[in-house]
mmCIF file of C-alpha atoms (C1' of nucleotides) in Angstrom:
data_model
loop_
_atom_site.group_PDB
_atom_site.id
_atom_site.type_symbol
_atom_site.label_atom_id
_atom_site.label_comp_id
_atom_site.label_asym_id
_atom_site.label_seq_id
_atom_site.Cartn_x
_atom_site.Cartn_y
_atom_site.Cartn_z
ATOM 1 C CA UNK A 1 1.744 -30.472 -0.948
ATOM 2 C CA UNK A 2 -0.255 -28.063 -3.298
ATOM 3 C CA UNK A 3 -3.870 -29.267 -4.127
ATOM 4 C CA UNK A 4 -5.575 -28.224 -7.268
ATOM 5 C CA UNK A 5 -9.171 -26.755 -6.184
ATOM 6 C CA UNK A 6 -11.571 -25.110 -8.183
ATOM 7 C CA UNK A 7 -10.944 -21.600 -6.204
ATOM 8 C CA UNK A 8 -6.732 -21.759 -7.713
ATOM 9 C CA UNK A 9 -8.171 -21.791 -10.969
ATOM 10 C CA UNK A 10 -11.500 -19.642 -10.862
ATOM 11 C CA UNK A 11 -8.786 -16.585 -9.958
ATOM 12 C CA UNK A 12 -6.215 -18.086 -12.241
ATOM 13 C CA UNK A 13 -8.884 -17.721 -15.498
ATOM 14 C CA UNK A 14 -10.426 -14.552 -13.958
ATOM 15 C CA UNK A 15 -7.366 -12.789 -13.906
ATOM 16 C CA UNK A 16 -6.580 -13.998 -16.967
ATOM 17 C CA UNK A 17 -9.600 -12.379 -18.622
ATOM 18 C CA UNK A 18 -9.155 -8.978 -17.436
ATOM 19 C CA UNK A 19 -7.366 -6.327 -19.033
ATOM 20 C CA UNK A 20 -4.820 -4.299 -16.759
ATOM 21 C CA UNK A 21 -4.604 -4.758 -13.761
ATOM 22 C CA UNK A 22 -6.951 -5.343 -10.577
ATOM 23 C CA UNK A 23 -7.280 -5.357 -6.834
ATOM 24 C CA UNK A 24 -7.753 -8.500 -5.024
ATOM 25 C CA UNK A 25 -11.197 -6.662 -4.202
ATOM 26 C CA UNK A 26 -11.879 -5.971 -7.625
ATOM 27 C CA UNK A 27 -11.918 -9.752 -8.429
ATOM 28 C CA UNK A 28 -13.413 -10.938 -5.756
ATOM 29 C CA UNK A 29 -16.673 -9.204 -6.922
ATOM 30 C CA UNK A 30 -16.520 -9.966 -10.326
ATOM 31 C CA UNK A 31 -15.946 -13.909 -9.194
ATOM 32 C CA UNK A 32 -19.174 -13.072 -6.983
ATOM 33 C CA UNK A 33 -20.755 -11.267 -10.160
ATOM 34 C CA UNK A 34 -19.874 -14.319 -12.350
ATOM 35 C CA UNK A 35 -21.557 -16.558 -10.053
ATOM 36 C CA UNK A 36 -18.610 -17.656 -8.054
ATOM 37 C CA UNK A 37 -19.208 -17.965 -3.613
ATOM 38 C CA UNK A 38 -15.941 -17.985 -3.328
ATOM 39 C CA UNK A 39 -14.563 -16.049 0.012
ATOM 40 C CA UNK A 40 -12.379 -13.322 -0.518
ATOM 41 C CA UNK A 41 -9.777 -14.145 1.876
ATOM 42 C CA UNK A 42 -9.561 -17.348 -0.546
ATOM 43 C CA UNK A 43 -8.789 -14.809 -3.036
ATOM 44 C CA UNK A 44 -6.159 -13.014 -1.493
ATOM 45 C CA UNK A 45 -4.443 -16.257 -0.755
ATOM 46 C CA UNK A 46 -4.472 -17.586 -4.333
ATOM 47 C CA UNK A 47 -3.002 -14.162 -5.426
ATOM 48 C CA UNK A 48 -0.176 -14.142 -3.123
ATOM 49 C CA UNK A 49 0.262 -17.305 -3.854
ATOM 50 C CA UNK A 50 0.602 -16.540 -7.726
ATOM 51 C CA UNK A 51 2.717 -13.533 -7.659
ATOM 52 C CA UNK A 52 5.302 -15.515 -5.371
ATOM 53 C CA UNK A 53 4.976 -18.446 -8.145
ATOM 54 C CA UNK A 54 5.952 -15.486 -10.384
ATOM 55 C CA UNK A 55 2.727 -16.557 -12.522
ATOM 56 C CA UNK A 56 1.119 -12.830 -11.502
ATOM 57 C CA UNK A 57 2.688 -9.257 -11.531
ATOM 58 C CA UNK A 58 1.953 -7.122 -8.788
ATOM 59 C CA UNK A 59 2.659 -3.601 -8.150
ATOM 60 C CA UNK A 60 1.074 -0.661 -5.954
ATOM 61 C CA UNK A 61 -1.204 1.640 -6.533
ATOM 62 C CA UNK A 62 -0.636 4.962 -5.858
ATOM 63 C CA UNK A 63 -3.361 4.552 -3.633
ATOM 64 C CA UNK A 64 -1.864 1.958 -1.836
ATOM 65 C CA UNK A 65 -3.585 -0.892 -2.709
ATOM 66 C CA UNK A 66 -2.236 -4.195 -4.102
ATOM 67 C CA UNK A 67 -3.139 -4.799 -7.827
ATOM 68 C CA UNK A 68 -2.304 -7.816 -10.008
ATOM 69 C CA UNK A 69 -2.093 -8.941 -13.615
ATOM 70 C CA UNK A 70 -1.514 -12.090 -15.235
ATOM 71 C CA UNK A 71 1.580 -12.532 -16.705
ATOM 72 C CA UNK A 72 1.565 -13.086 -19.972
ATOM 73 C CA UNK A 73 5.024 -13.521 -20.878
ATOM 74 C CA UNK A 74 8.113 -14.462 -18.889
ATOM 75 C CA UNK A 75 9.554 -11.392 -20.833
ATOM 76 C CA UNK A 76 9.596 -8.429 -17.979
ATOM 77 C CA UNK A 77 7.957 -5.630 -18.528
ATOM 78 C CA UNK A 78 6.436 -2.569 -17.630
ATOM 79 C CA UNK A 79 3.196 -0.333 -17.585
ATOM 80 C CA UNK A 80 1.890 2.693 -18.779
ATOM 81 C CA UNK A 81 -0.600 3.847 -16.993
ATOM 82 C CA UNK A 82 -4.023 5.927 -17.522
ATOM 83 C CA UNK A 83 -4.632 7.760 -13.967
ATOM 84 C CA UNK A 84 -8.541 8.464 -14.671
ATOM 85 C CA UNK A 85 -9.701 5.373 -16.775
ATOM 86 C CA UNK A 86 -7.378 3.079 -16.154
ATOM 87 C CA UNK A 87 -5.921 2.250 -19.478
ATOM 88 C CA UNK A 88 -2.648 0.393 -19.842
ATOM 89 C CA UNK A 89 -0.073 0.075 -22.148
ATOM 90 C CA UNK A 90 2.424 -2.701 -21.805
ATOM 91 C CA UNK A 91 5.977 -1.003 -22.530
ATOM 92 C CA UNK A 92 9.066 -2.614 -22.951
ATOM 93 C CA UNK A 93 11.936 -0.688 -21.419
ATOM 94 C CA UNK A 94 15.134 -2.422 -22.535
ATOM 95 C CA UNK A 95 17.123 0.709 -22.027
ATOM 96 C CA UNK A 96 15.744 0.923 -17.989
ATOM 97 C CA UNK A 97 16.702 -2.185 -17.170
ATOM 98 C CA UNK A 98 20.258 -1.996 -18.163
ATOM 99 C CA UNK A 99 20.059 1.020 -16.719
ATOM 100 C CA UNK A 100 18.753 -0.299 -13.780
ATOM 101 C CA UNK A 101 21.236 -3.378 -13.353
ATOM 102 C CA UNK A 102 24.239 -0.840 -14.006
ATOM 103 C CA UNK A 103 23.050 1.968 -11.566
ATOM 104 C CA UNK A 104 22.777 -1.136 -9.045
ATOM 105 C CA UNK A 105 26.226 -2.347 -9.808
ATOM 106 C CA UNK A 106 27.850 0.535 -9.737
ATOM 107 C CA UNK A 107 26.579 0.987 -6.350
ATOM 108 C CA UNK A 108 27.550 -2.416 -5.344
ATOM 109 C CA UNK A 109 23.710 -3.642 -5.066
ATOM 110 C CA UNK A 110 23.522 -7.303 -5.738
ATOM 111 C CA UNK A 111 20.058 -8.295 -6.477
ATOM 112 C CA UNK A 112 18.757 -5.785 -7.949
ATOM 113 C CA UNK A 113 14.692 -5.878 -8.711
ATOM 114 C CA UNK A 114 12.943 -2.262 -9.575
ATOM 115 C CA UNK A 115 10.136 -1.053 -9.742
ATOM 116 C CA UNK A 116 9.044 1.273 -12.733
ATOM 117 C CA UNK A 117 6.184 2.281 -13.872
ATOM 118 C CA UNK A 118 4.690 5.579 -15.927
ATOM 119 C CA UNK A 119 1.043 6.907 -15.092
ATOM 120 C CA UNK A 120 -0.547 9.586 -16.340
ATOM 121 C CA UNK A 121 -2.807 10.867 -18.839
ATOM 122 C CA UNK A 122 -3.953 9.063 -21.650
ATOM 123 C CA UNK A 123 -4.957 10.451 -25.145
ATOM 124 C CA UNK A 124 -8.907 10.698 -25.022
ATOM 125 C CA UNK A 125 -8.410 11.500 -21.167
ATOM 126 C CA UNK A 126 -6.331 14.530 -21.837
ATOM 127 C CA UNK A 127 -8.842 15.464 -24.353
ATOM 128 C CA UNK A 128 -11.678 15.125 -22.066
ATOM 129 C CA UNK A 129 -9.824 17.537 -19.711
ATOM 130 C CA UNK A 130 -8.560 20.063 -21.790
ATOM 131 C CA UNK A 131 -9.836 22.652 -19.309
ATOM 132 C CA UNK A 132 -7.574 21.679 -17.118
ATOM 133 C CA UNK A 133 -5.006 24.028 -16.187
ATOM 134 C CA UNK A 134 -1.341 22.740 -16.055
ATOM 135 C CA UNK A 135 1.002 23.464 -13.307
ATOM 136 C CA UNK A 136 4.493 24.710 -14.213
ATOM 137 C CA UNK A 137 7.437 22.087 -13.713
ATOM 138 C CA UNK A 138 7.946 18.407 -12.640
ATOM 139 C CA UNK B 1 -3.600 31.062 3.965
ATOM 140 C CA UNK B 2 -0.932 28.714 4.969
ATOM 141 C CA UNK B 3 0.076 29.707 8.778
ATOM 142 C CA UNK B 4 3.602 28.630 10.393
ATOM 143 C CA UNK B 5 3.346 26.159 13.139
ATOM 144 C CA UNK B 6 5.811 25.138 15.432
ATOM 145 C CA UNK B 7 4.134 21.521 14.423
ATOM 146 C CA UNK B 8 5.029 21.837 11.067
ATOM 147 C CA UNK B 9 8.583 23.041 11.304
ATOM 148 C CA UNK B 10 9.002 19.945 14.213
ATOM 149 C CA UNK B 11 8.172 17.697 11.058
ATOM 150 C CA UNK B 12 10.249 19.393 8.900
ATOM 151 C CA UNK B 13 13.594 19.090 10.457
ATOM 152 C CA UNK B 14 12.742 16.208 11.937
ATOM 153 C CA UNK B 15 12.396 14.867 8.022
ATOM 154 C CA UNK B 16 15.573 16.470 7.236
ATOM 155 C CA UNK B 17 17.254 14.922 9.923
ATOM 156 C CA UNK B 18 16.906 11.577 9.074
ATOM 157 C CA UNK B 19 18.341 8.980 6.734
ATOM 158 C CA UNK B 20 16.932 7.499 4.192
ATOM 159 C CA UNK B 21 13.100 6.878 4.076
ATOM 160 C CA UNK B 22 10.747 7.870 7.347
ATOM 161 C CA UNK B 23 7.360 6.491 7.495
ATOM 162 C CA UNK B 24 4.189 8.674 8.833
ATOM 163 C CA UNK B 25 4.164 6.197 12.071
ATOM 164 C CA UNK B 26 8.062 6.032 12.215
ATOM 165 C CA UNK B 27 8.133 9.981 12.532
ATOM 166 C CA UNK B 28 5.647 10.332 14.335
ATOM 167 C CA UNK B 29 7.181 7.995 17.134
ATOM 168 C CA UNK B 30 10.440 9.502 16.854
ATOM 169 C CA UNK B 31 9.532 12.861 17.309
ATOM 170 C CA UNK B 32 7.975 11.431 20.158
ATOM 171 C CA UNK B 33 10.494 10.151 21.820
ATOM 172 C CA UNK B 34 12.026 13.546 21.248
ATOM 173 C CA UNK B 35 10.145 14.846 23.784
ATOM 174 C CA UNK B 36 7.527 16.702 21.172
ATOM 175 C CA UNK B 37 4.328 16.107 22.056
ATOM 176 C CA UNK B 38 3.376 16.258 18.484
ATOM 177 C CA UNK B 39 -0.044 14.498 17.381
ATOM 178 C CA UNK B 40 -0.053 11.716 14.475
ATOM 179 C CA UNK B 41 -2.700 13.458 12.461
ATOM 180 C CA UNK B 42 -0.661 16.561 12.508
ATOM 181 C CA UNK B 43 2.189 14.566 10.828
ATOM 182 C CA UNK B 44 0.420 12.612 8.477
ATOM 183 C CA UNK B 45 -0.796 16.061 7.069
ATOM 184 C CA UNK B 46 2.378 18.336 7.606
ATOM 185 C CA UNK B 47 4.042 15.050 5.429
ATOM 186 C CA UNK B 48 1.373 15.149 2.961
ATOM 187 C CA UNK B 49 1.408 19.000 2.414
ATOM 188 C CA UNK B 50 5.299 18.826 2.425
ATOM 189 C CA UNK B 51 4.826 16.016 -0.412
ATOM 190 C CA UNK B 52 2.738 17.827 -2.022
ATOM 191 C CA UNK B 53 4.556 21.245 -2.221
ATOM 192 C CA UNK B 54 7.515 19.014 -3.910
ATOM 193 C CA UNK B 55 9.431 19.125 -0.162
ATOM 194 C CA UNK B 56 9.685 15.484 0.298
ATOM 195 C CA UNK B 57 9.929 12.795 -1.671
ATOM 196 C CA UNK B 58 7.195 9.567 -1.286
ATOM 197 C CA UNK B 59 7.122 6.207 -2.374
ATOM 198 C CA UNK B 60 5.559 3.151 -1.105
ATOM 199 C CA UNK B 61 7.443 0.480 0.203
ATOM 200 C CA UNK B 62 6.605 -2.825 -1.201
ATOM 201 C CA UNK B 63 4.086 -3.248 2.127
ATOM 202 C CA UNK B 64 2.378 -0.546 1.242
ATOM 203 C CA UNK B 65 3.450 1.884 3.552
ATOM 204 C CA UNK B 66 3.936 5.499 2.356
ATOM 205 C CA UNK B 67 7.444 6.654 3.073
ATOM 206 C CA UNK B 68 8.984 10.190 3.050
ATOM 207 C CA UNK B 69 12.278 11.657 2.440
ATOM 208 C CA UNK B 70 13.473 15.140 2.632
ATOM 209 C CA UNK B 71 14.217 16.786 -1.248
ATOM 210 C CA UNK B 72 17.616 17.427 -0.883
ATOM 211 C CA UNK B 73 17.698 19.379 -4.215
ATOM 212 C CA UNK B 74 15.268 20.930 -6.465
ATOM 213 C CA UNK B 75 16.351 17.860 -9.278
ATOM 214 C CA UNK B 76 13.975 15.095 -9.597
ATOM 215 C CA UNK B 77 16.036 11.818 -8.849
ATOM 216 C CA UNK B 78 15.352 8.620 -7.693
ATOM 217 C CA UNK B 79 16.878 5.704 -5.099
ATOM 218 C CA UNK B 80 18.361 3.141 -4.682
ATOM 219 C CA UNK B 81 17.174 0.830 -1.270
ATOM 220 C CA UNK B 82 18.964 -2.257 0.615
ATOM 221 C CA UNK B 83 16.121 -3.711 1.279
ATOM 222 C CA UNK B 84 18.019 -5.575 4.148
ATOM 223 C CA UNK B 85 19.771 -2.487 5.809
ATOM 224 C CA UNK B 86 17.493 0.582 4.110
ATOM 225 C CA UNK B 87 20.586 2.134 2.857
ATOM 226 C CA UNK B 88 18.946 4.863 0.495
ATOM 227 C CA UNK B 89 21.061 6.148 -2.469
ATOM 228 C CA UNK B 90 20.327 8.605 -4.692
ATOM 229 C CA UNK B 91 20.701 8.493 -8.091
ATOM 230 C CA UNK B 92 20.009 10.431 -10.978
ATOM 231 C CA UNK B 93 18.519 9.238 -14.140
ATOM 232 C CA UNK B 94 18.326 12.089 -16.866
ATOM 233 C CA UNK B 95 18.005 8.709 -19.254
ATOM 234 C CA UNK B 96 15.094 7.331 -17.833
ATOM 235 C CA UNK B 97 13.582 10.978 -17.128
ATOM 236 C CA UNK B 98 13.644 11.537 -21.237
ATOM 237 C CA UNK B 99 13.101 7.801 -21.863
ATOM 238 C CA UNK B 100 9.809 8.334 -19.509
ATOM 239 C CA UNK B 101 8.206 11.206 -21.260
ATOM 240 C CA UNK B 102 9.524 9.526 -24.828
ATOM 241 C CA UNK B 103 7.544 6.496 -23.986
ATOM 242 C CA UNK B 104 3.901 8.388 -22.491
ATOM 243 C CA UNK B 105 4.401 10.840 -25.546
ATOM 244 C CA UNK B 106 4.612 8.549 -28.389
ATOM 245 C CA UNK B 107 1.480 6.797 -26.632
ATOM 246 C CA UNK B 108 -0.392 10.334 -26.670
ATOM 247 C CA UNK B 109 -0.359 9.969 -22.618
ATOM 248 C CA UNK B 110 0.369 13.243 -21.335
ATOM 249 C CA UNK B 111 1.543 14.256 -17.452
ATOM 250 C CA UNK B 112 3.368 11.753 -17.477
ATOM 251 C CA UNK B 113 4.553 11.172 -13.537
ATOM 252 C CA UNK B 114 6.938 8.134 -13.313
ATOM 253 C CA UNK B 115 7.541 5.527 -10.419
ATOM 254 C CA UNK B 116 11.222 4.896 -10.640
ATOM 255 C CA UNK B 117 12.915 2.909 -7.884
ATOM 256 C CA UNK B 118 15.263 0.193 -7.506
ATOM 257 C CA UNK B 119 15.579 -2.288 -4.987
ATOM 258 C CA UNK B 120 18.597 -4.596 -3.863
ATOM 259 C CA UNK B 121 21.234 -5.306 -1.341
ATOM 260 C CA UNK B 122 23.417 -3.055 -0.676
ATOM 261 C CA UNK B 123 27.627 -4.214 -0.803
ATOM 262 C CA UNK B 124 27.375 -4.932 3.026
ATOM 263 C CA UNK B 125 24.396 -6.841 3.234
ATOM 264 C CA UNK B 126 25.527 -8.908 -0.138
ATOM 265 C CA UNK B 127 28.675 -10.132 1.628
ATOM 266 C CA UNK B 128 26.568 -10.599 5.026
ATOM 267 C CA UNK B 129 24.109 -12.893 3.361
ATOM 268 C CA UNK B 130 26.799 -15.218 0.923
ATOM 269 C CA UNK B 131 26.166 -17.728 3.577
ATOM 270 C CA UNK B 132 22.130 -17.942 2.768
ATOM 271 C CA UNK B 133 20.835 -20.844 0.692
ATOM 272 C CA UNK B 134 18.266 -20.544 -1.679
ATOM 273 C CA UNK B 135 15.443 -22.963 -0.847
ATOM 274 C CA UNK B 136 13.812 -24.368 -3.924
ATOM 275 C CA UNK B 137 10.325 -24.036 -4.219
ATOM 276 C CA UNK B 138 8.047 -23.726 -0.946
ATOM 277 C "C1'" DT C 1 -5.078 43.456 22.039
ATOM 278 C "C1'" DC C 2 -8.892 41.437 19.375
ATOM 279 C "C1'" DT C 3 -11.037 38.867 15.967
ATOM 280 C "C1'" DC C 4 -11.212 35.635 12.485
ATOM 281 C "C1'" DT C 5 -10.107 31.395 10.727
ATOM 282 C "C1'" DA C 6 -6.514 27.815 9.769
ATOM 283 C "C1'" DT C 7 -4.634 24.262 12.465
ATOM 284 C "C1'" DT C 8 -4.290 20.984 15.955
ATOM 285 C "C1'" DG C 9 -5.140 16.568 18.245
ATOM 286 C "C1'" DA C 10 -7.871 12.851 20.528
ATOM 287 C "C1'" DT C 11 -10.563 9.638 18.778
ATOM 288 C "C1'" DA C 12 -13.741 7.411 15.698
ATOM 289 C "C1'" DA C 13 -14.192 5.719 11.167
ATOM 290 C "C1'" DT C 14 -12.609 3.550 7.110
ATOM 291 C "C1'" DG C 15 -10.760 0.197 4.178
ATOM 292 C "C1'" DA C 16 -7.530 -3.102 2.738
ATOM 293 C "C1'" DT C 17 -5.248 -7.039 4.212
ATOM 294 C "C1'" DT C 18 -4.139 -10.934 7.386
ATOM 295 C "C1'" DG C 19 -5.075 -14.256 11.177
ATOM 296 C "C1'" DT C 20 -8.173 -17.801 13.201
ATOM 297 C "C1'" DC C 21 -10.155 -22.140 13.360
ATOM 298 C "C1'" DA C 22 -13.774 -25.396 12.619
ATOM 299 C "C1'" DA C 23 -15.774 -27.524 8.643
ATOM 300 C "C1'" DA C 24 -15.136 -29.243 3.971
ATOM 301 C "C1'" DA C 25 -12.682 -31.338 0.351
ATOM 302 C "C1'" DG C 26 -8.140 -33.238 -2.059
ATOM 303 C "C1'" DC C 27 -5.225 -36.950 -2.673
ATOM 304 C "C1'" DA C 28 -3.260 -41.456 -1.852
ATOM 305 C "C1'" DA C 29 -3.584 -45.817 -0.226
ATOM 306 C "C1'" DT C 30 -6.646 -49.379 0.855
ATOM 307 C "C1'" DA D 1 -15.616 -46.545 -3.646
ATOM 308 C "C1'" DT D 2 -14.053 -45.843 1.187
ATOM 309 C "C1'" DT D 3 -10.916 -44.338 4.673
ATOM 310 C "C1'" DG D 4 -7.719 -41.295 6.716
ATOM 311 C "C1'" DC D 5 -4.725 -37.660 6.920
ATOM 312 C "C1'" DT D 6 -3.921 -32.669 5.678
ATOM 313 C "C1'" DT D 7 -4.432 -28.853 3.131
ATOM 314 C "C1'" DT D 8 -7.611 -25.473 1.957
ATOM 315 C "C1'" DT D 9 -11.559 -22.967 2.483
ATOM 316 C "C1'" DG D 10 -14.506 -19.253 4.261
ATOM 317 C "C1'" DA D 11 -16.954 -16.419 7.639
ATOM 318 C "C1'" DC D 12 -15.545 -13.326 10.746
ATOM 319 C "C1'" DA D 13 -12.519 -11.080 13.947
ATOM 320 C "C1'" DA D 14 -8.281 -8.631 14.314
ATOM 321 C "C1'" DT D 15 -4.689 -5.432 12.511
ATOM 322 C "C1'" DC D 16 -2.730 -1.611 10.728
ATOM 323 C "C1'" DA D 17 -2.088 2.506 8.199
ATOM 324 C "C1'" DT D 18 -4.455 6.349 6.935
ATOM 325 C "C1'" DT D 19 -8.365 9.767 6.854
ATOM 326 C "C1'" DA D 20 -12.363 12.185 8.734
ATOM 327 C "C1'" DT D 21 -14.534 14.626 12.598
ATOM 328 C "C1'" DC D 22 -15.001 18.475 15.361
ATOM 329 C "C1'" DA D 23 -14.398 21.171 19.424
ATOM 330 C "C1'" DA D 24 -10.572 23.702 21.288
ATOM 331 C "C1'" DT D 25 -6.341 26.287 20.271
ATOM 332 C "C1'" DA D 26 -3.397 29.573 18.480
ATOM 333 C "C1'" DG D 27 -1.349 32.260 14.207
ATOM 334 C "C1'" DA D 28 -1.559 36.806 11.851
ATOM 335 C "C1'" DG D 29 -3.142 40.921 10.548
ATOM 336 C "C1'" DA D 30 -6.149 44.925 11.941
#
DNA sequence: TCTCTATTGATAATGATTGTCAAAAGCAAT
DNA sequence: ATTGCTTTTGACAATCATTATCAATAGAGA
């Protein structure tokens, strides 16, 4: 049976309060900032445990790493994605996942989950780096 | 200046040789068994350079590994994975390339790089797993 | 051939994540 | 409230992929 500690819920609210997305890292130390001596394999638990409940998102950084986000809405959706400060933009993407389901189908993929998400640079970002010189295609 | 190893060409067909997504370990080990006495560093870089020169595709599978493909074409596309058998398919997706640079535009994100992949079971697998019974929750 | 320097490779280092297991705390019944 | 059974916790060790190190090796042009 599940038991209700503190721990569920201090990373239940604490990922609730932050804005895009973190690592499991990430909010173990602000937990420890805020106070919390909660362990951090605690913490990686509880995530798992929320992303399989479908209560978190989770996707990969391009680094590697795991990162999470409260869900706010049962409505699936995806991310836009600031590479240098981190900024995101929730996105809806209608069009993609019809896409998606169809591509999938016509393939004869049953099941079909996907994973899409847009990084890149945001406004003040770009403006901050206008001395950057842009490479040709892609 | 970029020199032409016997190392970097083993890692190269090697790539091209195979189906569907390799990772840096899997190569590496095959290759071995090959009979090349290549070294794992060497392939971790010779896949990263190849990434990076737009050679091979990468993504990470959903454990976080880094995987490679071989660029068949010039054309960005995408794939579609069993993630029972690893079939890879590729697919193309002018719709979600301009629906990708649509979306970072109108949020004044610009570079926009997209993570576009789909995940299911392929026709096979399906039909193998009709028999499988969804267990509630945990 | 010779020299200069990019590359290799064995291994150590790193860093995130997971496993371990005794101690602590939920929950239900008493 | 107390007891008893189990899940959960947490400190730490273990894993695993990947990256850094650095001396030795081998391209490539002179």
């Amino acid at each position: 049976m599940k038991r209700n500690t503190w721990q569920r819920e201090a990373v239940r609210e604490a990922l609730g309060q932050t804005e895009g997305f973190v690592s499991a890292q990430g909010l173990h130390s602000a937990l420890h900032t805020s106070g919390s001596p909660i362990g951090l394999a605690t913490v990686y638990r509880a995530l798992g445990d929320l992303a399989g409940a479908g209560d978190a998102d989770s996707l990969q950084s391009p680094e590697g790493e795991s990162l999470y986000r409260a869900c706010s809405t049962d409505a699936h959706h995806h991310h836009l994605i600031c590479r240098n400060c981190g900024l995101t933009v929730e996105i809806e993407a209608d069009a993609v996942e019809t896409w998606a389901k169809t591509v999938a189908a016509k393939n004869g993929f049953t099941q079909a989950a996907h994973v899409v998400d847009v990084f890149g640079l945001c406004a003040s970002c770009t403006q901050a780096a206008t001395v950057h010189v842009v490479g040709p295609q892609q």
